[in-house]
Amino acid sequence: MLFNSYYFILIFLPLAAAGYFLLAKYRPPVWSRTFLLLASLFFVSYWNIYFAVALMASAIFNYFCGTALSITAERHPAGKKPLFIFAIAANILFLGFFKYTNFFLDSINTVLSTSIGSLSIMLPLGISYYTFMQIAWLTDIYRRGGCRYDFLSYCLYVTFFPYVVSGPIAYHSEIIPQFQTATAGKFNLAHVSAGLFMFAIGLFKKTAIADTLAVISDGGHAASVLTFTEAWLTSLSYTMQLYFDFSGYTDMAIGAALIFNIWLPINFDSPYKALSIKEFWQRWHMTLSRFLLNYVYVPMGGNRKGEARTLFNIMVLFLICGLWHGSAWNYVLWGFVTGLASIVYRLWAKTGRHLPKPLAWFLYFNFFNFSTVFFRAETVQDAFKVLKGMAGLNGIIVSPNLAANPFWQSLTVIGVRFGEWRANLPQTETPVYFFCLLLIPFILLAKNSNQLLAKFSPNWKTALATSLLLIAGLLLLNESSSFLYFNF
């Protein structure tokens, strides 16, 4: 069940909220929490009940491991390390088996020219997210003890439908105490209004902006050859699509959770305003960044073991980040070039020199746009096809036969999407492709959704804005268009 579906927006979300608040009003809290747990499991099992089984199996296993670890830490501190290592290893193996088994088998076949058959493995939805959440919980218990919760609260935390599929990666200490407050199940009109406002912003980002940019990006990647102009418009369209698609999903997740009086952590803070790769990762997918920093980089030694080890840790960190996003070599390459850029930036920063802000922004934004070519490509060869075009090796302007080029054919798709049927592809209509460029000043100058939420006040103006955004989002809604981070 996608957030951008009529079923979720018009049926599931209203019914889930109504059931939760009615039970909270007339029954003890355990009823409403149990209902929300079951609703979340139904949400996941809508795709396949196997996903809900895998999710609950992970939650139950980790709950008992975490509880045992907490008790051991209190009574027999010397015995907590073996139990901790076992629990973390089990989680990594759980994630690794489902997500990377066939990747490693295919890699072995390529390197050794063998023919080992792939396994029929269905990747559980959201496994990358809820595994990291639970690793963080186990690590917190190991580091400082405590962090013990009742079984229902813990399972609700792991399965809560607004973030279980694609984040944000929320910590137990951020969510469980909110569910346990006395006002958790009380209908709050201000929260519902603000939640719907955020949800509407995210829906509009997804349907009106990201899905439109996807047409251009997909058309470019489907073309066998790209000229300089086509390649740059393809890469920039995907760079913008990636931002509005994932930040749109996060806005919808924050909004949906807020309807239930749960505040989720901020995940985006205008990342395309960043002047360096360090600042970018403080603004982009912030919950993943903080997890990798606190639970991967720091345990590896961080910057405490000399400069050479620090640079090594940075590279390993981004290789892990790349593999987390997907089991393919293009993600490994993306992690490598991102790690390399982080190392270069660190060495540059140690010189004490500073670039002018406009130049710093231009250089980093273009680097990120370059790196997303690897992120979007289905194969390494596909990535280099786009990069070859960006280098101008296939000509500069446009392909001679527009009607035969998938990139320019996508113009018709965009025209149909906005109600303009086109039977041909006149070159005079091509300015629509520069939509991605027009978004750059918008994201640099406009307030982001977090800033709008911070100043939100329920009134007729915000009600009108919410209604217009929801209507536009519903009119442009494409139920076959999943969110990009569903694949990770």
CSV table of C-alpha atoms in Angstrom, one decimal:
chain,number,residue,atom,x,y,z
A,1,MET,CA,0.0,0.0,0.0
A,2,LEU,CA,1.7,3.1,-1.2
A,3,PHE,CA,1.4,6.5,0.5
A,4,ASN,CA,0.6,7.9,-3.0
A,5,SER,CA,-2.5,5.7,-3.5
A,6,TYR,CA,-6.2,6.5,-3.2
A,7,TYR,CA,-6.6,3.5,-1.0
A,8,PHE,CA,-4.1,4.8,1.6
A,9,ILE,CA,-5.2,8.4,1.5
A,10,LEU,CA,-9.0,8.0,1.3
A,11,ILE,CA,-9.5,4.7,3.2
A,12,PHE,CA,-6.6,3.3,5.3
A,13,LEU,CA,-5.3,6.5,6.9
A,14,PRO,CA,-8.8,7.9,8.0
A,15,LEU,CA,-9.9,4.5,9.3
A,16,ALA,CA,-6.7,3.9,11.2
A,17,ALA,CA,-6.9,7.3,12.8
A,18,ALA,CA,-10.5,7.0,13.7
A,19,GLY,CA,-10.1,3.5,15.2
A,20,TYR,CA,-7.0,4.6,17.2
A,21,PHE,CA,-8.7,7.7,18.7
A,22,LEU,CA,-12.0,6.0,19.4
A,23,LEU,CA,-10.3,3.1,21.2
A,24,ALA,CA,-8.1,5.5,23.1
A,25,LYS,CA,-11.1,7.4,24.3
A,26,TYR,CA,-13.3,4.5,25.4
A,27,ARG,CA,-10.8,1.8,26.3
A,28,PRO,CA,-7.5,1.5,28.2
A,29,PRO,CA,-4.3,2.5,26.2
A,30,VAL,CA,-3.4,-1.1,25.5
A,31,TRP,CA,-6.4,-1.4,23.1
A,32,SER,CA,-5.5,1.6,20.9
A,33,ARG,CA,-1.8,0.6,20.8
A,34,THR,CA,-2.7,-3.0,19.8
A,35,PHE,CA,-5.0,-1.6,17.2
A,36,LEU,CA,-2.3,0.6,15.7
A,37,LEU,CA,0.1,-2.4,15.8
A,38,LEU,CA,-2.3,-4.5,13.8
A,39,ALA,CA,-3.0,-1.6,11.4
A,40,SER,CA,0.7,-1.3,10.8
A,41,LEU,CA,1.1,-5.0,10.2
A,42,PHE,CA,-1.9,-4.9,7.8
A,43,PHE,CA,-0.2,-1.9,6.0
A,44,VAL,CA,2.9,-4.0,5.4
A,45,SER,CA,1.1,-7.2,4.6
A,46,TYR,CA,-1.0,-5.4,1.9
A,47,TRP,CA,1.9,-6.1,-0.5
A,48,ASN,CA,2.6,-9.6,0.8
A,49,ILE,CA,1.8,-11.2,4.2
A,50,TYR,CA,5.4,-12.6,4.1
A,51,PHE,CA,6.6,-9.0,4.7
A,52,ALA,CA,4.7,-8.7,7.9
A,53,VAL,CA,5.9,-12.1,9.1
A,54,ALA,CA,9.6,-11.1,8.5
A,55,LEU,CA,9.0,-7.8,10.3
A,56,MET,CA,7.4,-9.4,13.4
A,57,ALA,CA,10.0,-12.2,13.4
A,58,SER,CA,12.8,-9.5,13.5
A,59,ALA,CA,10.9,-7.5,16.2
A,60,ILE,CA,10.3,-10.5,18.4
A,61,PHE,CA,13.9,-11.8,18.1
A,62,ASN,CA,15.4,-8.4,18.9
A,63,TYR,CA,13.0,-7.8,21.8
A,64,PHE,CA,14.1,-10.9,23.6
A,65,CYS,CA,17.7,-10.3,22.7
A,66,GLY,CA,17.5,-6.7,24.0
A,67,THR,CA,15.7,-7.7,27.1
A,68,ALA,CA,18.2,-10.5,27.9
A,69,LEU,CA,21.1,-8.1,27.1
A,70,SER,CA,19.7,-5.4,29.5
A,71,ILE,CA,19.2,-8.0,32.3
A,72,THR,CA,22.7,-9.4,31.7
A,73,ALA,CA,24.2,-5.9,31.7
A,74,GLU,CA,22.7,-5.3,35.2
A,75,ARG,CA,23.4,-8.6,36.8
A,76,HIS,CA,26.5,-10.0,35.0
A,77,PRO,CA,28.2,-7.1,33.1
A,78,ALA,CA,31.1,-9.3,32.0
A,79,GLY,CA,28.7,-11.5,30.0
A,80,LYS,CA,27.0,-8.9,28.0
A,81,LYS,CA,29.5,-8.7,25.2
A,82,PRO,CA,29.0,-12.2,23.8
A,83,LEU,CA,25.3,-11.7,23.8
A,84,PHE,CA,25.6,-8.3,22.1
A,85,ILE,CA,27.9,-9.7,19.4
A,86,PHE,CA,25.4,-12.5,18.8
A,87,ALA,CA,22.5,-10.2,18.5
A,88,ILE,CA,24.2,-7.8,16.1
A,89,ALA,CA,25.7,-10.6,14.0
A,90,ALA,CA,22.2,-12.1,13.7
A,91,ASN,CA,20.7,-8.8,12.5
A,92,ILE,CA,23.5,-8.3,10.0
A,93,LEU,CA,23.1,-11.9,8.7
A,94,PHE,CA,19.3,-11.4,8.5
A,95,LEU,CA,19.8,-8.3,6.4
A,96,GLY,CA,22.7,-9.7,4.4
A,97,PHE,CA,20.9,-13.0,3.5
A,98,PHE,CA,17.8,-11.3,2.0
A,99,LYS,CA,19.5,-8.3,0.5
A,100,TYR,CA,23.0,-9.4,-0.6
A,101,THR,CA,23.0,-13.2,-1.2
A,102,ASN,CA,22.3,-13.0,-4.9
A,103,PHE,CA,24.6,-10.0,-5.3
A,104,PHE,CA,27.5,-12.0,-4.0
A,105,LEU,CA,26.6,-15.0,-6.0
A,106,ASP,CA,26.4,-13.0,-9.2
A,107,SER,CA,29.8,-11.3,-8.4
A,108,ILE,CA,31.4,-14.7,-7.8
A,109,ASN,CA,30.0,-15.9,-11.2
A,110,THR,CA,31.5,-12.8,-12.9
A,111,VAL,CA,34.9,-13.1,-11.3
A,112,LEU,CA,35.4,-16.8,-11.4
A,113,SER,CA,33.3,-17.5,-14.6
A,114,THR,CA,31.1,-19.9,-12.6
A,115,SER,CA,27.4,-20.5,-13.1
A,116,ILE,CA,26.0,-20.6,-9.6
A,117,GLY,CA,22.3,-20.2,-9.8
A,118,SER,CA,20.5,-17.3,-8.0
A,119,LEU,CA,18.2,-18.1,-5.1
A,120,SER,CA,14.5,-17.2,-5.1
A,121,ILE,CA,14.7,-14.6,-2.3
A,122,MET,CA,12.0,-12.0,-1.8
A,123,LEU,CA,13.4,-8.9,-0.1
A,124,PRO,CA,11.2,-8.0,2.9
A,125,LEU,CA,9.9,-4.5,2.6
A,126,GLY,CA,11.6,-2.0,4.9
A,127,ILE,CA,14.2,-4.5,6.1
A,128,SER,CA,17.0,-1.9,5.7
A,129,TYR,CA,15.3,0.5,8.0
A,130,TYR,CA,13.9,-1.6,10.8
A,131,THR,CA,17.1,-3.6,11.0
A,132,PHE,CA,19.1,-0.4,11.6
A,133,MET,CA,16.6,0.8,14.1
A,134,GLN,CA,16.9,-2.3,16.2
A,135,ILE,CA,20.7,-2.4,15.9
A,136,ALA,CA,20.7,1.1,17.4
A,137,TRP,CA,18.5,-0.1,20.2
A,138,LEU,CA,20.7,-3.1,21.0
A,139,THR,CA,23.8,-0.9,20.9
A,140,ASP,CA,22.3,1.7,23.3
A,141,ILE,CA,21.6,-1.1,25.8
A,142,TYR,CA,25.1,-2.4,25.5
A,143,ARG,CA,26.6,1.0,25.9
A,144,ARG,CA,24.7,2.3,28.8
A,145,GLY,CA,22.1,-0.3,29.9
A,146,GLY,CA,18.4,0.2,30.5
A,147,CYS,CA,16.3,1.0,27.5
A,148,ARG,CA,13.8,-1.7,28.5
A,149,TYR,CA,10.2,-1.5,27.3
A,150,ASP,CA,7.1,-3.6,27.4
A,151,PHE,CA,6.6,-6.0,24.4
A,152,LEU,CA,3.7,-4.1,22.9
A,153,SER,CA,5.4,-0.7,22.9
A,154,TYR,CA,8.5,-2.1,21.4
A,155,CYS,CA,6.7,-3.9,18.6
A,156,LEU,CA,4.6,-0.8,17.8
A,157,TYR,CA,7.8,1.2,17.7
A,158,VAL,CA,9.4,-1.2,15.1
A,159,THR,CA,6.3,-1.6,13.0
A,160,PHE,CA,4.7,1.9,13.0
A,161,PHE,CA,3.5,2.3,9.5
A,162,PRO,CA,4.5,5.9,8.7
A,163,TYR,CA,8.2,5.1,8.8
A,164,VAL,CA,8.5,1.3,8.6
A,165,VAL,CA,8.9,1.1,4.8
A,166,SER,CA,11.3,3.9,4.0
A,167,GLY,CA,12.2,5.8,7.2
A,168,PRO,CA,13.0,8.1,8.8
A,169,ILE,CA,15.2,5.9,10.9
A,170,ALA,CA,13.7,6.8,14.3
A,171,TYR,CA,15.4,5.9,17.5
A,172,HIS,CA,13.5,4.1,20.3
A,173,SER,CA,14.1,7.0,22.7
A,174,GLU,CA,12.4,9.3,20.3
A,175,ILE,CA,9.2,7.3,19.6
A,176,ILE,CA,8.3,4.9,22.5
A,177,PRO,CA,8.0,7.6,25.2
A,178,GLN,CA,5.6,9.5,22.9
A,179,PHE,CA,3.3,6.5,22.7
A,180,GLN,CA,3.4,6.1,26.5
A,181,THR,CA,2.3,9.6,27.3
A,182,ALA,CA,-1.1,10.2,28.8
A,183,THR,CA,-2.2,12.3,25.8
A,184,ALA,CA,-0.9,9.9,23.1
A,185,GLY,CA,-4.4,8.7,22.1
A,186,LYS,CA,-6.2,12.0,22.5
A,187,PHE,CA,-7.5,13.6,19.3
A,188,ASN,CA,-5.5,16.8,18.8
A,189,LEU,CA,-6.9,19.1,16.0
A,190,ALA,CA,-3.7,21.1,15.8
A,191,HIS,CA,-1.7,18.0,15.3
A,192,VAL,CA,-4.1,16.6,12.7
A,193,SER,CA,-4.2,19.9,10.8
A,194,ALA,CA,-0.4,20.2,10.8
A,195,GLY,CA,-0.1,16.5,9.9
A,196,LEU,CA,-2.4,16.9,6.9
A,197,PHE,CA,-0.5,20.0,5.8
A,198,MET,CA,2.8,18.1,5.8
A,199,PHE,CA,1.2,15.1,4.1
A,200,ALA,CA,-0.2,17.4,1.4
A,201,ILE,CA,3.2,19.0,0.8
A,202,GLY,CA,4.8,15.6,0.4
A,203,LEU,CA,2.1,14.3,-1.9
A,204,PHE,CA,2.4,17.4,-4.1
A,205,LYS,CA,6.2,17.0,-4.2
A,206,LYS,CA,5.8,13.4,-5.2
A,207,THR,CA,3.0,13.5,-7.8
A,208,ALA,CA,3.5,17.0,-9.4
A,209,ILE,CA,7.3,17.3,-9.3
A,210,ALA,CA,9.1,14.0,-8.7
A,211,ASP,CA,6.9,12.0,-11.0
A,212,THR,CA,7.2,14.6,-13.8
A,213,LEU,CA,10.9,14.7,-13.5
A,214,ALA,CA,10.9,10.9,-13.5
A,215,VAL,CA,9.5,10.9,-17.1
A,216,ILE,CA,12.5,13.0,-18.3
A,217,SER,CA,15.1,11.0,-16.3
A,218,ASP,CA,13.6,7.6,-17.4
A,219,GLY,CA,13.5,8.7,-21.0
A,220,GLY,CA,17.1,9.7,-20.9
A,221,HIS,CA,18.3,6.5,-19.4
A,222,ALA,CA,16.2,4.5,-21.9
A,223,ALA,CA,18.1,6.2,-24.8
A,224,SER,CA,21.1,4.3,-26.3
A,225,VAL,CA,23.0,7.5,-26.9
A,226,LEU,CA,22.8,10.9,-25.2
A,227,THR,CA,24.2,14.2,-26.4
A,228,PHE,CA,25.7,16.8,-24.0
A,229,THR,CA,22.4,18.6,-23.5
A,230,GLU,CA,20.3,15.4,-23.2
A,231,ALA,CA,22.7,13.9,-20.7
A,232,TRP,CA,22.8,16.9,-18.4
A,233,LEU,CA,19.1,17.3,-18.5
A,234,THR,CA,18.8,13.6,-17.7
A,235,SER,CA,21.2,13.8,-14.7
A,236,LEU,CA,19.8,17.0,-13.3
A,237,SER,CA,16.2,15.7,-13.7
A,238,TYR,CA,17.1,12.7,-11.6
A,239,THR,CA,19.0,14.7,-9.0
A,240,MET,CA,15.9,16.8,-8.5
A,241,GLN,CA,13.6,13.8,-8.7
A,242,LEU,CA,15.6,12.1,-6.0
A,243,TYR,CA,15.2,15.0,-3.7
A,244,PHE,CA,11.5,15.7,-4.2
A,245,ASP,CA,10.7,12.0,-4.2
A,246,PHE,CA,12.4,11.1,-0.9
A,247,SER,CA,11.8,14.4,0.9
A,248,GLY,CA,8.2,14.1,-0.3
A,249,TYR,CA,7.9,10.7,1.2
A,250,THR,CA,9.5,11.9,4.5
A,251,ASP,CA,7.0,14.8,4.6
A,252,MET,CA,4.2,12.4,4.2
A,253,ALA,CA,5.6,10.1,6.9
A,254,ILE,CA,6.0,13.0,9.3
A,255,GLY,CA,2.5,14.2,8.5
A,256,ALA,CA,0.9,10.8,8.9
A,257,ALA,CA,2.7,10.2,12.2
A,258,LEU,CA,1.7,13.7,13.5
A,259,ILE,CA,-1.9,12.8,13.0
A,260,PHE,CA,-1.4,10.2,15.7
A,261,ASN,CA,0.4,12.7,17.9
A,262,ILE,CA,3.9,11.3,17.1
A,263,TRP,CA,6.7,13.7,16.1
A,264,LEU,CA,9.3,12.0,13.8
A,265,PRO,CA,12.8,13.3,13.5
A,266,ILE,CA,13.7,15.7,10.7
A,267,ASN,CA,15.3,13.9,7.8
A,268,PHE,CA,16.0,16.8,5.3
A,269,ASP,CA,17.1,20.3,5.9
A,270,SER,CA,17.5,21.9,2.5
A,271,PRO,CA,20.5,19.7,1.5
A,272,TYR,CA,20.9,21.3,-1.9
A,273,LYS,CA,22.0,24.5,-0.1
A,274,ALA,CA,25.1,22.7,1.2
A,275,LEU,CA,28.5,24.3,0.5
A,276,SER,CA,30.4,21.1,1.2
A,277,ILE,CA,30.0,17.3,1.3
A,278,LYS,CA,30.2,17.5,5.1
A,279,GLU,CA,27.4,20.0,5.3
A,280,PHE,CA,25.4,18.0,2.8
A,281,TRP,CA,25.4,14.9,4.9
A,282,GLN,CA,24.3,17.0,7.9
A,283,ARG,CA,21.3,18.0,5.8
A,284,TRP,CA,20.5,15.0,3.6
A,285,HIS,CA,18.8,11.8,4.9
A,286,MET,CA,19.8,13.0,8.4
A,287,THR,CA,18.6,10.0,10.3
A,288,LEU,CA,20.7,7.6,8.1
A,289,SER,CA,23.7,10.0,8.5
A,290,ARG,CA,23.5,10.0,12.3
A,291,PHE,CA,23.1,6.2,12.5
A,292,LEU,CA,26.2,5.7,10.3
A,293,LEU,CA,28.1,8.2,12.4
A,294,ASN,CA,27.1,6.9,15.8
A,295,TYR,CA,26.8,3.2,15.2
A,296,VAL,CA,29.4,2.5,12.4
A,297,TYR,CA,32.0,5.3,12.2
A,298,VAL,CA,32.5,5.8,15.9
A,299,PRO,CA,32.8,2.1,16.7
A,300,MET,CA,35.4,1.8,13.9
A,301,GLY,CA,37.5,4.4,15.7
A,302,GLY,CA,36.2,7.5,14.0
A,303,ASN,CA,39.0,10.1,14.0
A,304,ARG,CA,40.6,9.0,17.2
A,305,LYS,CA,43.3,6.7,15.7
A,306,GLY,CA,45.3,8.9,13.5
A,307,GLU,CA,44.8,10.6,10.1
A,308,ALA,CA,45.4,7.5,8.0
A,309,ARG,CA,42.9,5.4,10.0
A,310,THR,CA,40.4,8.3,9.8
A,311,LEU,CA,40.6,8.5,6.0
A,312,PHE,CA,40.2,4.7,5.9
A,313,ASN,CA,37.2,4.8,8.1
A,314,ILE,CA,35.6,7.5,6.0
A,315,MET,CA,36.0,5.4,2.9
A,316,VAL,CA,34.6,2.2,4.6
A,317,LEU,CA,31.7,4.3,5.9
A,318,PHE,CA,30.6,5.4,2.5
A,319,LEU,CA,31.1,2.0,0.9
A,320,ILE,CA,28.7,0.6,3.6
A,321,CYS,CA,26.4,3.5,2.9
A,322,GLY,CA,26.5,2.6,-0.8
A,323,LEU,CA,25.8,-1.1,-0.2
A,324,TRP,CA,23.0,-0.2,2.2
A,325,HIS,CA,21.2,1.6,-0.6
A,326,GLY,CA,21.4,-1.4,-2.9
A,327,SER,CA,23.0,-4.7,-3.8
A,328,ALA,CA,24.7,-3.7,-7.1
A,329,TRP,CA,28.1,-2.4,-8.1
A,330,ASN,CA,26.8,0.9,-9.2
A,331,TYR,CA,25.9,1.6,-5.5
A,332,VAL,CA,29.4,0.5,-4.5
A,333,LEU,CA,30.9,3.0,-7.1
A,334,TRP,CA,28.6,5.7,-5.8
A,335,GLY,CA,29.9,5.0,-2.2
A,336,PHE,CA,33.5,5.0,-3.5
A,337,VAL,CA,33.3,8.4,-5.3
A,338,THR,CA,31.4,9.9,-2.3
A,339,GLY,CA,34.0,8.5,0.1
A,340,LEU,CA,36.8,9.9,-2.1
A,341,ALA,CA,35.1,13.3,-2.2
A,342,SER,CA,34.8,13.3,1.6
A,343,ILE,CA,38.5,12.5,2.0
A,344,VAL,CA,39.5,15.2,-0.5
A,345,TYR,CA,37.3,17.7,1.4
A,346,ARG,CA,38.8,16.7,4.8
A,347,LEU,CA,42.3,17.2,3.4
A,348,TRP,CA,41.3,20.5,1.9
A,349,ALA,CA,39.7,21.7,5.1
A,350,LYS,CA,42.9,21.0,7.1
A,351,THR,CA,44.7,23.6,4.9
A,352,GLY,CA,42.4,26.3,6.4
A,353,ARG,CA,41.5,27.7,3.1
A,354,HIS,CA,37.9,28.6,2.1
A,355,LEU,CA,36.3,28.9,-1.2
A,356,PRO,CA,33.8,31.7,-2.0
A,357,LYS,CA,30.3,30.5,-1.1
A,358,PRO,CA,28.9,30.6,-4.6
A,359,LEU,CA,31.8,28.7,-6.0
A,360,ALA,CA,31.7,26.2,-3.1
A,361,TRP,CA,28.0,25.6,-3.7
A,362,PHE,CA,28.5,25.2,-7.5
A,363,LEU,CA,31.3,22.7,-7.1
A,364,TYR,CA,29.6,20.5,-4.6
A,365,PHE,CA,26.2,20.6,-6.3
A,366,ASN,CA,27.7,19.5,-9.5
A,367,PHE,CA,29.7,16.8,-7.8
A,368,PHE,CA,26.5,15.4,-6.2
A,369,ASN,CA,24.8,15.6,-9.6
A,370,PHE,CA,27.7,13.6,-11.0
A,371,SER,CA,27.5,11.0,-8.2
A,372,THR,CA,23.8,10.5,-8.7
A,373,VAL,CA,24.5,9.1,-12.2
A,374,PHE,CA,25.9,6.0,-10.4
A,375,PHE,CA,23.0,6.1,-8.0
A,376,ARG,CA,20.3,6.0,-10.7
A,377,ALA,CA,22.0,3.7,-13.2
A,378,GLU,CA,20.8,0.1,-13.4
A,379,THR,CA,24.2,-1.0,-14.4
A,380,VAL,CA,27.7,0.4,-14.4
A,381,GLN,CA,27.6,0.5,-18.2
A,382,ASP,CA,24.4,2.6,-18.0
A,383,ALA,CA,26.2,5.1,-15.7
A,384,PHE,CA,29.1,5.6,-18.1
A,385,LYS,CA,26.6,6.0,-21.0
A,386,VAL,CA,25.2,9.1,-19.3
A,387,LEU,CA,28.7,10.3,-18.2
A,388,LYS,CA,29.9,10.0,-21.8
A,389,GLY,CA,27.1,12.2,-22.9
A,390,MET,CA,27.8,14.7,-20.1
A,391,ALA,CA,31.4,15.0,-21.3
A,392,GLY,CA,30.1,16.0,-24.7
A,393,LEU,CA,31.5,12.9,-26.5
A,394,ASN,CA,28.2,12.4,-28.4
A,395,GLY,CA,27.6,15.9,-29.7
A,396,ILE,CA,26.3,18.9,-27.9
A,397,ILE,CA,22.7,19.9,-28.8
A,398,VAL,CA,20.0,17.2,-29.6
A,399,SER,CA,19.7,14.0,-31.4
A,400,PRO,CA,18.8,14.4,-35.1
A,401,ASN,CA,15.7,12.0,-34.9
A,402,LEU,CA,13.5,13.2,-32.1
A,403,ALA,CA,10.7,10.8,-32.7
A,404,ALA,CA,13.1,7.8,-32.3
A,405,ASN,CA,14.7,9.0,-29.1
A,406,PRO,CA,13.1,7.9,-25.8
A,407,PHE,CA,14.4,11.1,-24.2
A,408,TRP,CA,12.3,13.3,-26.5
A,409,GLN,CA,9.4,10.9,-26.6
A,410,SER,CA,8.9,11.5,-22.9
A,411,LEU,CA,7.7,15.0,-23.9
A,412,THR,CA,4.5,13.4,-25.1
A,413,VAL,CA,4.1,11.6,-21.8
A,414,ILE,CA,4.5,14.8,-19.9
A,415,GLY,CA,1.9,16.5,-22.2
A,416,VAL,CA,-0.6,13.7,-21.6
A,417,ARG,CA,0.1,13.9,-17.8
A,418,PHE,CA,-0.9,17.6,-17.8
A,419,GLY,CA,-3.8,17.2,-20.2
A,420,GLU,CA,-2.2,18.2,-23.5
A,421,TRP,CA,-2.4,15.4,-26.1
A,422,ARG,CA,0.5,15.7,-28.5
A,423,ALA,CA,0.7,13.6,-31.7
A,424,ASN,CA,4.2,14.8,-32.6
A,425,LEU,CA,7.3,16.1,-30.9
A,426,PRO,CA,7.9,19.7,-32.1
A,427,GLN,CA,11.3,21.0,-31.0
A,428,THR,CA,9.7,24.3,-30.0
A,429,GLU,CA,8.0,22.4,-27.1
A,430,THR,CA,11.3,21.3,-25.5
A,431,PRO,CA,11.6,24.0,-22.8
A,432,VAL,CA,9.6,21.7,-20.5
A,433,TYR,CA,12.8,19.7,-20.1
A,434,PHE,CA,14.4,22.7,-18.4
A,435,PHE,CA,12.0,22.3,-15.5
A,436,CYS,CA,14.8,20.7,-13.5
A,437,LEU,CA,16.9,23.9,-13.9
A,438,LEU,CA,14.0,26.1,-12.8
A,439,LEU,CA,13.8,24.2,-9.5
A,440,ILE,CA,17.4,25.1,-8.5
A,441,PRO,CA,16.6,28.7,-7.5
A,442,PHE,CA,13.4,27.5,-5.9
A,443,ILE,CA,15.1,25.1,-3.5
A,444,LEU,CA,17.8,27.7,-2.7
A,445,LEU,CA,15.3,30.5,-1.9
A,446,ALA,CA,12.1,28.9,-0.7
A,447,LYS,CA,11.5,27.8,2.9
A,448,ASN,CA,11.6,24.0,3.3
A,449,SER,CA,8.7,22.0,4.8
A,450,ASN,CA,10.3,21.8,8.3
A,451,GLN,CA,10.4,25.6,8.4
A,452,LEU,CA,6.8,25.8,7.3
A,453,LEU,CA,5.7,23.2,9.9
A,454,ALA,CA,7.6,25.1,12.7
A,455,LYS,CA,5.4,28.2,12.0
A,456,PHE,CA,2.2,26.3,11.2
A,457,SER,CA,-1.0,27.7,12.6
A,458,PRO,CA,-4.4,26.2,11.9
A,459,ASN,CA,-6.4,28.9,10.1
A,460,TRP,CA,-8.4,29.3,6.9
A,461,LYS,CA,-5.2,30.1,4.9
A,462,THR,CA,-3.4,26.9,5.9
A,463,ALA,CA,-6.7,24.9,5.4
A,464,LEU,CA,-7.0,26.3,1.9
A,465,ALA,CA,-3.3,25.6,1.1
A,466,THR,CA,-3.7,22.0,2.4
A,467,SER,CA,-6.8,21.5,0.4
A,468,LEU,CA,-5.3,22.8,-2.8
A,469,LEU,CA,-2.2,20.7,-2.4
A,470,LEU,CA,-4.2,17.6,-1.7
A,471,ILE,CA,-6.5,18.2,-4.7
A,472,ALA,CA,-3.5,18.8,-7.0
A,473,GLY,CA,-1.7,15.8,-5.6
A,474,LEU,CA,-4.7,13.5,-6.0
A,475,LEU,CA,-5.4,14.7,-9.6
A,476,LEU,CA,-1.9,13.9,-10.6
A,477,LEU,CA,-1.6,10.8,-8.6
A,478,ASN,CA,0.0,7.8,-10.4
A,479,GLU,CA,-0.6,4.7,-8.3
A,480,SER,CA,2.0,2.7,-10.3
A,481,SER,CA,4.8,5.1,-9.3
A,482,SER,CA,6.5,3.9,-6.2
A,483,PHE,CA,8.9,5.9,-4.1
A,484,LEU,CA,12.6,5.6,-5.0
A,485,TYR,CA,13.7,4.6,-1.5
A,486,PHE,CA,11.2,1.7,-1.5
A,487,ASN,CA,14.0,-0.1,-3.5
A,488,PHE,CA,16.6,0.3,-0.7
